[in-house]
Amino acid sequence: MTKKKIVVSGIRSTGPLHVGHYFGALKSWIELQEKYECYFFVADWHALTTDFKDPSQIKTYLLDNVSDWLALGVDPKKAALFIQSSVPEHAELYLALSMITPLGWLERNPTYKDQKEALKHKDLSNLGFLGYPVLQAADIALYQGELVPVGEDQVPHLELSREIIRRFNHLYGETLVEPQPILSASPRVLGSDGRKMSNSYQNAVLLSDPEEVVTKKVMTYMTDPARKRRQDPGDPKKCPLYSLHELFTEEKTLKEVDLGCRTAKIGCVDCKKTLLQRLTPWHQSYTEKRKALNPKTVQKVLDEGQKKASAVAQKTMTEVKKALKIL
Ligand code: TRP
Ligand code: SF4
């Protein structure tokens, strides 16, 4: 039997999960857990790099997010699920890797510059935020991670992680595994106002929204502004609602919607109803499973995940300390 490859991934718990999180990350986790040995965690330390002034949200959403993972189909029998900070070796390996990471690499990181610009309202001139990719390298290397699912926008971060790990091995001998990215389909999920779906824009369809709120959000979603009147043809490519259709609607109907929109054969109200026929049952199924979960069950899942993760993490740290001659 060939050993399953190791997959590592994390999500920061900075707010409630929305449809964009599902299609951007969780859906691929649910596929990956079938084939690989998976370590999935809440990156609460990473959340602190940007939210250190008001950390209350991180704790609030931690159990809530993990409960959502379970309701959506992430399976604790197939993947170790845990909280990053519950395995202290993440912080320890981060410290070790910080010794060998040139500042220039971090300062030149395009994600760092973009994020700092995008989050101008926050004070991000802290060491933790600059060191974000070092912590991410530690997260992966701790489990000898071979594959990391990433969206297009996270590729530079992972490249940096790879370089840091390579440098460690170069300096001290082969100790850590250099991970490869698995490019996950990172669909463009647009929010109700046409911008990228995000909690910070308050334009998201939240998993926790009651059914009537989901319906209302969909029915008031922005559409192609060219369709002012029912008889005006539109372009689905310019329609934020259509970005949801692309996620939920099967090929055949999608083609009909596309043509119907371009020829003004269907109106936006019909189009939205067609979407709801697909989105609502999916959301109901999630809601049912989510309601059946209690915090105790979730805590137990996290305790077990932590145990499994810790055992591997401790082993790696022993190797790292040996390599650094501090054992
Ligand atoms: N940077 C990721 C995000 O913003 C979270 C993350 C932290 C992560 N450590 C990781 C992802 C390790 C993959 C592997 O969502
Ligand atoms: Fe968007 Fe559908 Fe209206 Fe076309 S018909 S603009 S795809 S909501």
mmCIF file of C-alpha atoms and ligand atoms in Angstrom:
data_model
loop_
_atom_site.group_PDB
_atom_site.id
_atom_site.type_symbol
_atom_site.label_atom_id
_atom_site.label_comp_id
_atom_site.label_asym_id
_atom_site.label_seq_id
_atom_site.Cartn_x
_atom_site.Cartn_y
_atom_site.Cartn_z
ATOM 1 C CA MET A 1 0.000 0.000 0.000
ATOM 2 C CA THR A 2 1.417 3.349 -0.960
ATOM 3 C CA LYS A 3 1.273 5.986 1.739
ATOM 4 C CA LYS A 4 -1.343 8.680 1.262
ATOM 5 C CA LYS A 5 0.054 12.118 0.522
ATOM 6 C CA ILE A 6 -0.276 14.698 3.249
ATOM 7 C CA VAL A 7 -2.461 17.759 2.726
ATOM 8 C CA VAL A 8 -2.405 20.779 5.038
ATOM 9 C CA SER A 9 -4.762 23.743 4.995
ATOM 10 C CA GLY A 10 -6.107 26.402 7.314
ATOM 11 C CA ILE A 11 -8.815 29.034 7.430
ATOM 12 C CA ARG A 12 -8.734 32.134 9.606
ATOM 13 C CA SER A 13 -11.733 32.541 11.897
ATOM 14 C CA THR A 14 -12.441 36.221 11.518
ATOM 15 C CA GLY A 15 -16.176 36.074 10.804
ATOM 16 C CA PRO A 16 -19.139 33.929 9.837
ATOM 17 C CA LEU A 17 -18.702 31.617 6.851
ATOM 18 C CA HIS A 18 -20.464 32.482 3.616
ATOM 19 C CA VAL A 19 -21.125 30.912 0.243
ATOM 20 C CA GLY A 20 -17.746 32.184 -1.000
ATOM 21 C CA HIS A 21 -15.902 30.245 1.723
ATOM 22 C CA TYR A 22 -17.696 27.077 0.732
ATOM 23 C CA PHE A 23 -16.832 27.278 -2.948
ATOM 24 C CA GLY A 24 -13.407 28.834 -2.345
ATOM 25 C CA ALA A 25 -12.034 26.341 0.177
ATOM 26 C CA LEU A 26 -14.355 23.923 1.939
ATOM 27 C CA LYS A 27 -15.644 22.192 -1.141
ATOM 28 C CA SER A 28 -12.085 21.270 -2.093
ATOM 29 C CA TRP A 29 -11.335 20.089 1.468
ATOM 30 C CA ILE A 30 -14.307 17.743 1.225
ATOM 31 C CA GLU A 31 -12.894 16.303 -1.988
ATOM 32 C CA LEU A 32 -9.318 16.100 -0.718
ATOM 33 C CA GLN A 33 -10.226 14.214 2.467
ATOM 34 C CA GLU A 34 -11.262 11.238 0.314
ATOM 35 C CA LYS A 35 -7.804 10.791 -1.174
ATOM 36 C CA TYR A 36 -5.236 12.225 1.193
ATOM 37 C CA GLU A 37 -4.178 12.361 4.811
ATOM 38 C CA CYS A 38 -5.534 15.777 5.731
ATOM 39 C CA TYR A 39 -4.758 18.289 8.461
ATOM 40 C CA PHE A 40 -7.302 21.119 8.508
ATOM 41 C CA PHE A 41 -7.140 23.810 11.145
ATOM 42 C CA VAL A 42 -8.494 27.152 12.267
ATOM 43 C CA ALA A 43 -5.614 29.577 11.827
ATOM 44 C CA ASP A 44 -6.330 31.622 14.942
ATOM 45 C CA TRP A 45 -2.748 32.906 15.227
ATOM 46 C CA HIS A 46 -3.004 34.070 11.634
ATOM 47 C CA ALA A 47 -6.292 35.770 12.425
ATOM 48 C CA LEU A 48 -4.514 37.662 15.218
ATOM 49 C CA THR A 49 -1.959 39.125 12.805
ATOM 50 C CA THR A 50 -4.642 41.463 11.470
ATOM 51 C CA ASP A 51 -7.229 41.452 14.287
ATOM 52 C CA PHE A 52 -4.974 41.840 17.317
ATOM 53 C CA LYS A 53 -6.658 45.087 18.413
ATOM 54 C CA ASP A 54 -9.996 43.334 18.839
ATOM 55 C CA PRO A 55 -9.454 39.610 19.137
ATOM 56 C CA SER A 56 -12.968 38.919 20.489
ATOM 57 C CA GLN A 57 -14.298 37.947 17.052
ATOM 58 C CA ILE A 58 -11.735 35.199 16.580
ATOM 59 C CA LYS A 59 -12.960 33.289 19.613
ATOM 60 C CA THR A 60 -16.596 33.954 18.760
ATOM 61 C CA TYR A 61 -16.300 32.415 15.328
ATOM 62 C CA LEU A 62 -13.937 29.594 16.134
ATOM 63 C CA LEU A 63 -16.430 26.896 17.196
ATOM 64 C CA ASP A 64 -19.012 28.367 14.860
ATOM 65 C CA ASN A 65 -16.726 27.979 11.840
ATOM 66 C CA VAL A 66 -15.711 24.431 12.733
ATOM 67 C CA SER A 67 -19.384 23.516 13.231
ATOM 68 C CA ASP A 68 -20.014 24.816 9.731
ATOM 69 C CA TRP A 69 -17.166 22.684 8.346
ATOM 70 C CA LEU A 70 -18.823 19.607 9.830
ATOM 71 C CA ALA A 71 -22.307 20.520 8.619
ATOM 72 C CA LEU A 72 -20.950 21.006 5.104
ATOM 73 C CA GLY A 73 -19.330 17.594 5.061
ATOM 74 C CA VAL A 74 -15.778 17.885 6.348
ATOM 75 C CA ASP A 75 -15.379 14.530 8.061
ATOM 76 C CA PRO A 76 -13.358 14.186 11.286
ATOM 77 C CA LYS A 77 -12.939 10.478 10.572
ATOM 78 C CA LYS A 78 -11.060 11.345 7.415
ATOM 79 C CA ALA A 79 -9.232 14.534 8.388
ATOM 80 C CA ALA A 80 -7.664 15.857 11.581
ATOM 81 C CA LEU A 81 -9.518 19.049 12.521
ATOM 82 C CA PHE A 82 -7.982 21.315 15.117
ATOM 83 C CA ILE A 83 -7.138 24.809 16.294
ATOM 84 C CA GLN A 84 -3.698 26.064 15.308
ATOM 85 C CA SER A 85 -2.964 27.524 18.749
ATOM 86 C CA SER A 86 -3.889 24.258 20.493
ATOM 87 C CA VAL A 87 -0.705 22.747 19.047
ATOM 88 C CA PRO A 88 2.052 24.963 20.468
ATOM 89 C CA GLU A 89 4.615 23.551 18.041
ATOM 90 C CA HIS A 90 3.226 25.891 15.358
ATOM 91 C CA ALA A 91 4.609 28.820 17.319
ATOM 92 C CA GLU A 92 7.824 26.995 18.103
ATOM 93 C CA LEU A 93 8.602 26.085 14.506
ATOM 94 C CA TYR A 94 7.649 29.608 13.456
ATOM 95 C CA LEU A 95 10.327 30.928 15.790
ATOM 96 C CA ALA A 96 12.895 28.518 14.385
ATOM 97 C CA LEU A 97 12.051 29.442 10.789
ATOM 98 C CA SER A 98 12.100 33.149 11.590
ATOM 99 C CA MET A 99 15.851 32.834 12.221
ATOM 100 C CA ILE A 100 16.561 31.834 8.656
ATOM 101 C CA THR A 101 14.033 33.974 6.770
ATOM 102 C CA PRO A 102 15.606 37.040 5.151
ATOM 103 C CA LEU A 103 13.566 40.191 5.789
ATOM 104 C CA GLY A 104 13.841 41.077 2.107
ATOM 105 C CA TRP A 105 11.804 38.020 1.140
ATOM 106 C CA LEU A 106 8.963 39.108 3.394
ATOM 107 C CA GLU A 107 9.061 42.769 2.408
ATOM 108 C CA ARG A 108 8.991 41.914 -1.284
ATOM 109 C CA ASN A 109 6.069 39.487 -0.921
ATOM 110 C CA PRO A 110 3.343 40.896 -3.221
ATOM 111 C CA THR A 111 0.510 39.577 -0.998
ATOM 112 C CA TYR A 112 2.006 41.510 1.910
ATOM 113 C CA LYS A 113 2.021 44.764 -0.029
ATOM 114 C CA ASP A 114 -1.484 44.245 -1.450
ATOM 115 C CA GLN A 115 -3.009 43.313 1.885
ATOM 116 C CA LYS A 116 -1.382 46.209 3.670
ATOM 117 C CA GLU A 117 -2.829 48.521 1.044
ATOM 118 C CA ALA A 118 -6.286 46.868 1.182
ATOM 119 C CA LEU A 119 -6.411 47.019 4.989
ATOM 120 C CA LYS A 120 -5.187 50.594 5.246
ATOM 121 C CA HIS A 121 -7.644 51.314 8.056
ATOM 122 C CA LYS A 122 -5.748 48.853 10.245
ATOM 123 C CA ASP A 123 -2.326 49.360 11.746
ATOM 124 C CA LEU A 124 -0.344 46.466 10.294
ATOM 125 C CA SER A 125 3.195 47.628 10.962
ATOM 126 C CA ASN A 126 3.751 44.692 13.274
ATOM 127 C CA LEU A 127 6.233 41.846 13.102
ATOM 128 C CA GLY A 128 3.460 39.235 13.157
ATOM 129 C CA PHE A 129 1.830 40.467 9.978
ATOM 130 C CA LEU A 130 5.148 40.654 8.144
ATOM 131 C CA GLY A 131 5.918 37.142 9.339
ATOM 132 C CA TYR A 132 2.590 35.709 8.173
ATOM 133 C CA PRO A 133 4.212 33.508 5.479
ATOM 134 C CA VAL A 134 6.773 32.201 7.988
ATOM 135 C CA LEU A 135 3.987 30.986 10.245
ATOM 136 C CA GLN A 136 2.287 29.480 7.227
ATOM 137 C CA ALA A 137 5.503 27.651 6.331
ATOM 138 C CA ALA A 138 5.617 26.312 9.880
ATOM 139 C CA ASP A 139 1.964 25.193 9.680
ATOM 140 C CA ILE A 140 2.719 23.086 6.644
ATOM 141 C CA ALA A 141 6.178 21.788 7.508
ATOM 142 C CA LEU A 142 5.028 20.688 10.968
ATOM 143 C CA TYR A 143 2.964 17.903 9.366
ATOM 144 C CA GLN A 144 5.482 17.243 6.568
ATOM 145 C CA GLY A 145 2.756 18.577 4.268
ATOM 146 C CA GLU A 146 3.233 17.638 0.623
ATOM 147 C CA LEU A 147 0.211 19.325 -0.908
ATOM 148 C CA VAL A 148 -1.495 22.595 -0.087
ATOM 149 C CA PRO A 149 -4.751 23.600 -1.773
ATOM 150 C CA VAL A 150 -4.467 27.224 -2.761
ATOM 151 C CA GLY A 151 -6.402 29.700 -4.803
ATOM 152 C CA GLU A 152 -4.590 31.773 -7.393
ATOM 153 C CA ASP A 153 -4.192 34.665 -4.948
ATOM 154 C CA GLN A 154 -2.380 32.542 -2.350
ATOM 155 C CA VAL A 155 0.304 31.211 -4.697
ATOM 156 C CA PRO A 156 2.953 33.811 -3.746
ATOM 157 C CA HIS A 157 2.482 32.963 -0.048
ATOM 158 C CA LEU A 158 3.031 29.304 -0.711
ATOM 159 C CA GLU A 159 6.042 30.010 -2.897
ATOM 160 C CA LEU A 160 7.547 31.886 0.007
ATOM 161 C CA SER A 161 6.801 28.976 2.335
ATOM 162 C CA ARG A 162 8.585 26.674 -0.078
ATOM 163 C CA GLU A 163 11.627 28.919 -0.203
ATOM 164 C CA ILE A 164 11.849 29.104 3.581
ATOM 165 C CA ILE A 165 11.626 25.328 3.912
ATOM 166 C CA ARG A 166 14.203 24.855 1.152
ATOM 167 C CA ARG A 167 16.587 27.207 2.941
ATOM 168 C CA PHE A 168 16.189 25.291 6.186
ATOM 169 C CA ASN A 169 17.039 22.026 4.449
ATOM 170 C CA HIS A 170 19.957 23.651 2.667
ATOM 171 C CA LEU A 171 21.427 24.981 5.918
ATOM 172 C CA TYR A 172 20.840 21.984 8.196
ATOM 173 C CA GLY A 173 20.270 18.978 5.944
ATOM 174 C CA GLU A 174 17.026 17.454 4.635
ATOM 175 C CA THR A 175 14.610 17.754 7.543
ATOM 176 C CA LEU A 176 11.404 19.277 6.215
ATOM 177 C CA VAL A 177 9.233 18.440 3.232
ATOM 178 C CA GLU A 178 8.857 21.058 0.522
ATOM 179 C CA PRO A 179 5.140 21.352 -0.294
ATOM 180 C CA GLN A 180 3.541 21.641 -3.718
ATOM 181 C CA PRO A 181 0.439 23.701 -4.419
ATOM 182 C CA ILE A 182 -2.757 22.058 -5.622
ATOM 183 C CA LEU A 183 -4.437 24.790 -7.564
ATOM 184 C CA SER A 184 -8.036 24.572 -6.452
ATOM 185 C CA ALA A 185 -10.655 26.063 -8.703
ATOM 186 C CA SER A 186 -10.955 29.518 -7.207
ATOM 187 C CA PRO A 187 -14.230 30.698 -8.684
ATOM 188 C CA ARG A 188 -15.043 34.365 -8.685
ATOM 189 C CA VAL A 189 -17.865 34.624 -6.162
ATOM 190 C CA LEU A 190 -19.438 38.062 -6.263
ATOM 191 C CA GLY A 191 -21.534 39.560 -3.490
ATOM 192 C CA SER A 192 -24.890 41.289 -3.685
ATOM 193 C CA ASP A 193 -23.261 44.642 -4.553
ATOM 194 C CA GLY A 194 -21.050 43.289 -7.337
ATOM 195 C CA ARG A 195 -17.816 43.331 -5.361
ATOM 196 C CA LYS A 196 -15.996 40.181 -4.258
ATOM 197 C CA MET A 197 -18.120 38.360 -1.652
ATOM 198 C CA SER A 198 -16.638 39.301 1.704
ATOM 199 C CA ASN A 199 -17.774 39.866 5.277
ATOM 200 C CA SER A 200 -16.011 43.208 5.278
ATOM 201 C CA TYR A 201 -18.258 44.449 2.454
ATOM 202 C CA GLN A 202 -21.439 43.080 4.068
ATOM 203 C CA ASN A 203 -22.479 41.706 0.695
ATOM 204 C CA ALA A 204 -22.333 38.005 1.502
ATOM 205 C CA VAL A 205 -24.916 35.248 1.612
ATOM 206 C CA LEU A 206 -24.078 33.770 5.009
ATOM 207 C CA LEU A 207 -24.496 30.109 5.783
ATOM 208 C CA SER A 208 -26.135 31.160 9.046
ATOM 209 C CA ASP A 209 -28.753 33.304 7.295
ATOM 210 C CA PRO A 210 -32.293 32.010 7.817
ATOM 211 C CA GLU A 211 -33.989 30.847 4.635
ATOM 212 C CA GLU A 212 -36.103 33.987 4.246
ATOM 213 C CA VAL A 213 -33.002 36.153 4.517
ATOM 214 C CA VAL A 214 -31.251 34.118 1.824
ATOM 215 C CA THR A 215 -34.301 34.508 -0.416
ATOM 216 C CA LYS A 216 -34.442 38.226 0.207
ATOM 217 C CA LYS A 217 -30.722 38.675 -0.458
ATOM 218 C CA VAL A 218 -31.005 36.783 -3.733
ATOM 219 C CA MET A 219 -34.107 38.660 -4.864
ATOM 220 C CA THR A 220 -32.385 42.013 -4.250
ATOM 221 C CA TYR A 221 -28.993 40.932 -5.681
ATOM 222 C CA MET A 222 -27.346 43.249 -8.138
ATOM 223 C CA THR A 223 -27.778 42.160 -11.779
ATOM 224 C CA ASP A 224 -26.390 43.433 -15.075
ATOM 225 C CA PRO A 225 -27.161 47.172 -14.922
ATOM 226 C CA ALA A 226 -27.864 47.091 -18.699
ATOM 227 C CA ARG A 227 -31.178 45.319 -17.982
ATOM 228 C CA LYS A 228 -33.095 48.381 -16.835
ATOM 229 C CA ARG A 229 -36.324 47.142 -18.349
ATOM 230 C CA ARG A 230 -37.530 43.590 -18.792
ATOM 231 C CA GLN A 231 -37.021 43.763 -22.592
ATOM 232 C CA ASP A 232 -33.395 44.966 -22.372
ATOM 233 C CA PRO A 233 -30.957 42.145 -23.124
ATOM 234 C CA GLY A 234 -28.169 41.535 -20.632
ATOM 235 C CA ASP A 235 -24.738 39.974 -20.332
ATOM 236 C CA PRO A 236 -24.367 37.278 -17.639
ATOM 237 C CA LYS A 237 -20.626 38.028 -17.485
ATOM 238 C CA LYS A 238 -21.525 41.445 -16.096
ATOM 239 C CA CYS A 239 -24.033 40.073 -13.611
ATOM 240 C CA PRO A 240 -23.044 39.369 -9.968
ATOM 241 C CA LEU A 241 -26.032 37.064 -9.527
ATOM 242 C CA TYR A 242 -24.842 34.935 -12.403
ATOM 243 C CA SER A 243 -21.627 34.190 -10.477
ATOM 244 C CA LEU A 244 -23.891 32.244 -8.076
ATOM 245 C CA HIS A 245 -25.620 30.475 -10.946
ATOM 246 C CA GLU A 246 -22.236 29.236 -12.100
ATOM 247 C CA LEU A 247 -21.758 27.563 -8.719
ATOM 248 C CA PHE A 248 -25.192 26.086 -8.175
ATOM 249 C CA THR A 249 -26.774 25.494 -11.551
ATOM 250 C CA GLU A 250 -26.198 22.489 -13.777
ATOM 251 C CA GLU A 251 -24.702 22.966 -17.253
ATOM 252 C CA LYS A 252 -27.904 22.582 -19.258
ATOM 253 C CA THR A 253 -29.945 25.123 -17.311
ATOM 254 C CA LEU A 254 -26.947 27.420 -17.115
ATOM 255 C CA LYS A 255 -26.866 27.563 -20.912
ATOM 256 C CA GLU A 256 -30.574 28.356 -20.995
ATOM 257 C CA VAL A 257 -30.107 31.137 -18.455
ATOM 258 C CA ASP A 258 -27.204 32.546 -20.435
ATOM 259 C CA LEU A 259 -29.149 32.601 -23.688
ATOM 260 C CA GLY A 260 -32.357 33.778 -22.024
ATOM 261 C CA CYS A 261 -30.507 36.721 -20.498
ATOM 262 C CA ARG A 262 -28.745 37.702 -23.724
ATOM 263 C CA THR A 263 -31.980 37.629 -25.718
ATOM 264 C CA ALA A 264 -34.183 39.087 -22.963
ATOM 265 C CA LYS A 265 -36.290 35.953 -23.092
ATOM 266 C CA ILE A 266 -36.142 35.647 -19.316
ATOM 267 C CA GLY A 267 -36.339 38.398 -16.755
ATOM 268 C CA CYS A 268 -34.086 38.799 -13.743
ATOM 269 C CA VAL A 269 -36.879 37.757 -11.387
ATOM 270 C CA ASP A 270 -37.308 34.437 -13.234
ATOM 271 C CA CYS A 271 -33.569 34.023 -13.282
ATOM 272 C CA LYS A 272 -33.298 34.551 -9.527
ATOM 273 C CA LYS A 273 -36.083 32.067 -8.891
ATOM 274 C CA THR A 274 -34.241 29.477 -10.965
ATOM 275 C CA LEU A 275 -31.205 30.017 -8.785
ATOM 276 C CA LEU A 276 -33.219 29.723 -5.578
ATOM 277 C CA GLN A 277 -34.631 26.380 -6.708
ATOM 278 C CA ARG A 278 -31.059 25.100 -6.410
ATOM 279 C CA LEU A 279 -29.604 27.224 -3.652
ATOM 280 C CA THR A 280 -32.462 26.801 -1.160
ATOM 281 C CA PRO A 281 -32.415 22.968 -0.918
ATOM 282 C CA TRP A 282 -28.619 23.028 -0.564
ATOM 283 C CA HIS A 283 -28.897 25.620 2.185
ATOM 284 C CA GLN A 284 -31.714 23.730 3.920
ATOM 285 C CA SER A 285 -29.650 20.575 4.015
ATOM 286 C CA TYR A 286 -26.744 22.481 5.563
ATOM 287 C CA THR A 287 -29.034 24.182 8.103
ATOM 288 C CA GLU A 288 -30.517 20.877 9.191
ATOM 289 C CA LYS A 289 -27.113 19.313 9.783
ATOM 290 C CA ARG A 290 -25.830 22.454 11.462
ATOM 291 C CA LYS A 291 -28.742 22.505 13.917
ATOM 292 C CA ALA A 292 -28.131 18.886 14.869
ATOM 293 C CA LEU A 293 -24.596 19.681 16.032
ATOM 294 C CA ASN A 294 -23.959 20.678 19.606
ATOM 295 C CA PRO A 295 -20.857 22.454 20.926
ATOM 296 C CA LYS A 296 -19.828 19.374 22.915
ATOM 297 C CA THR A 297 -19.642 17.197 19.804
ATOM 298 C CA VAL A 298 -17.603 19.845 18.051
ATOM 299 C CA GLN A 299 -15.262 20.230 21.019
ATOM 300 C CA LYS A 300 -14.703 16.473 21.015
ATOM 301 C CA VAL A 301 -13.801 16.544 17.341
ATOM 302 C CA LEU A 302 -11.291 19.300 18.042
ATOM 303 C CA ASP A 303 -9.792 17.447 21.011
ATOM 304 C CA GLU A 304 -9.226 14.361 18.898
ATOM 305 C CA GLY A 305 -7.816 16.388 16.025
ATOM 306 C CA GLN A 306 -5.462 18.133 18.424
ATOM 307 C CA LYS A 307 -4.178 14.814 19.737
ATOM 308 C CA LYS A 308 -3.488 13.466 16.295
ATOM 309 C CA ALA A 309 -1.863 16.713 15.128
ATOM 310 C CA SER A 310 0.239 17.062 18.294
ATOM 311 C CA ALA A 311 1.791 13.638 17.922
ATOM 312 C CA VAL A 312 3.057 14.477 14.441
ATOM 313 C CA ALA A 313 4.042 18.018 15.378
ATOM 314 C CA GLN A 314 6.143 16.860 18.325
ATOM 315 C CA LYS A 315 7.995 14.413 16.164
ATOM 316 C CA THR A 316 8.822 17.065 13.604
ATOM 317 C CA MET A 317 9.966 19.521 16.270
ATOM 318 C CA THR A 318 12.348 16.916 17.657
ATOM 319 C CA GLU A 319 13.892 16.567 14.208
ATOM 320 C CA VAL A 320 14.068 20.324 13.807
ATOM 321 C CA LYS A 321 15.803 20.796 17.146
ATOM 322 C CA LYS A 322 18.252 18.026 16.332
ATOM 323 C CA ALA A 323 19.041 19.734 13.041
ATOM 324 C CA LEU A 324 19.530 23.052 14.858
ATOM 325 C CA LYS A 325 21.647 21.385 17.541
ATOM 326 C CA ILE A 326 19.473 22.743 20.346
ATOM 327 C CA LEU A 327 18.116 19.419 21.543
HETATM 328 N N1 TRP B 1 -3.317 32.027 4.719
HETATM 329 C C1 TRP B 1 -4.521 31.252 4.758
HETATM 330 C C2 TRP B 1 -5.733 32.186 4.592
HETATM 331 O O1 TRP B 1 -5.602 33.374 4.576
HETATM 332 C C3 TRP B 1 -4.662 30.488 6.041
HETATM 333 C C4 TRP B 1 -3.517 29.569 6.324
HETATM 334 C C5 TRP B 1 -2.686 29.658 7.391
HETATM 335 C C6 TRP B 1 -3.092 28.438 5.577
HETATM 336 N N2 TRP B 1 -1.779 28.664 7.371
HETATM 337 C C7 TRP B 1 -1.985 27.889 6.259
HETATM 338 C C8 TRP B 1 -3.532 27.842 4.397
HETATM 339 C C9 TRP B 1 -1.319 26.766 5.805
HETATM 340 C C10 TRP B 1 -2.837 26.722 3.931
HETATM 341 C C11 TRP B 1 -1.754 26.186 4.627
HETATM 342 O O2 TRP B 1 -6.852 31.731 4.521
HETATM 343 FE FE1 SF4 B 2 -28.289 38.411 -14.296
HETATM 344 FE FE2 SF4 B 2 -30.059 36.546 -14.777
HETATM 345 FE FE3 SF4 B 2 -30.741 39.132 -14.906
HETATM 346 FE FE4 SF4 B 2 -29.146 38.094 -16.732
HETATM 347 S S1 SF4 B 2 -31.258 37.527 -16.345
HETATM 348 S S2 SF4 B 2 -28.851 40.025 -15.676
HETATM 349 S S3 SF4 B 2 -27.980 36.605 -15.565
HETATM 350 S S4 SF4 B 2 -30.108 38.002 -13.075
#
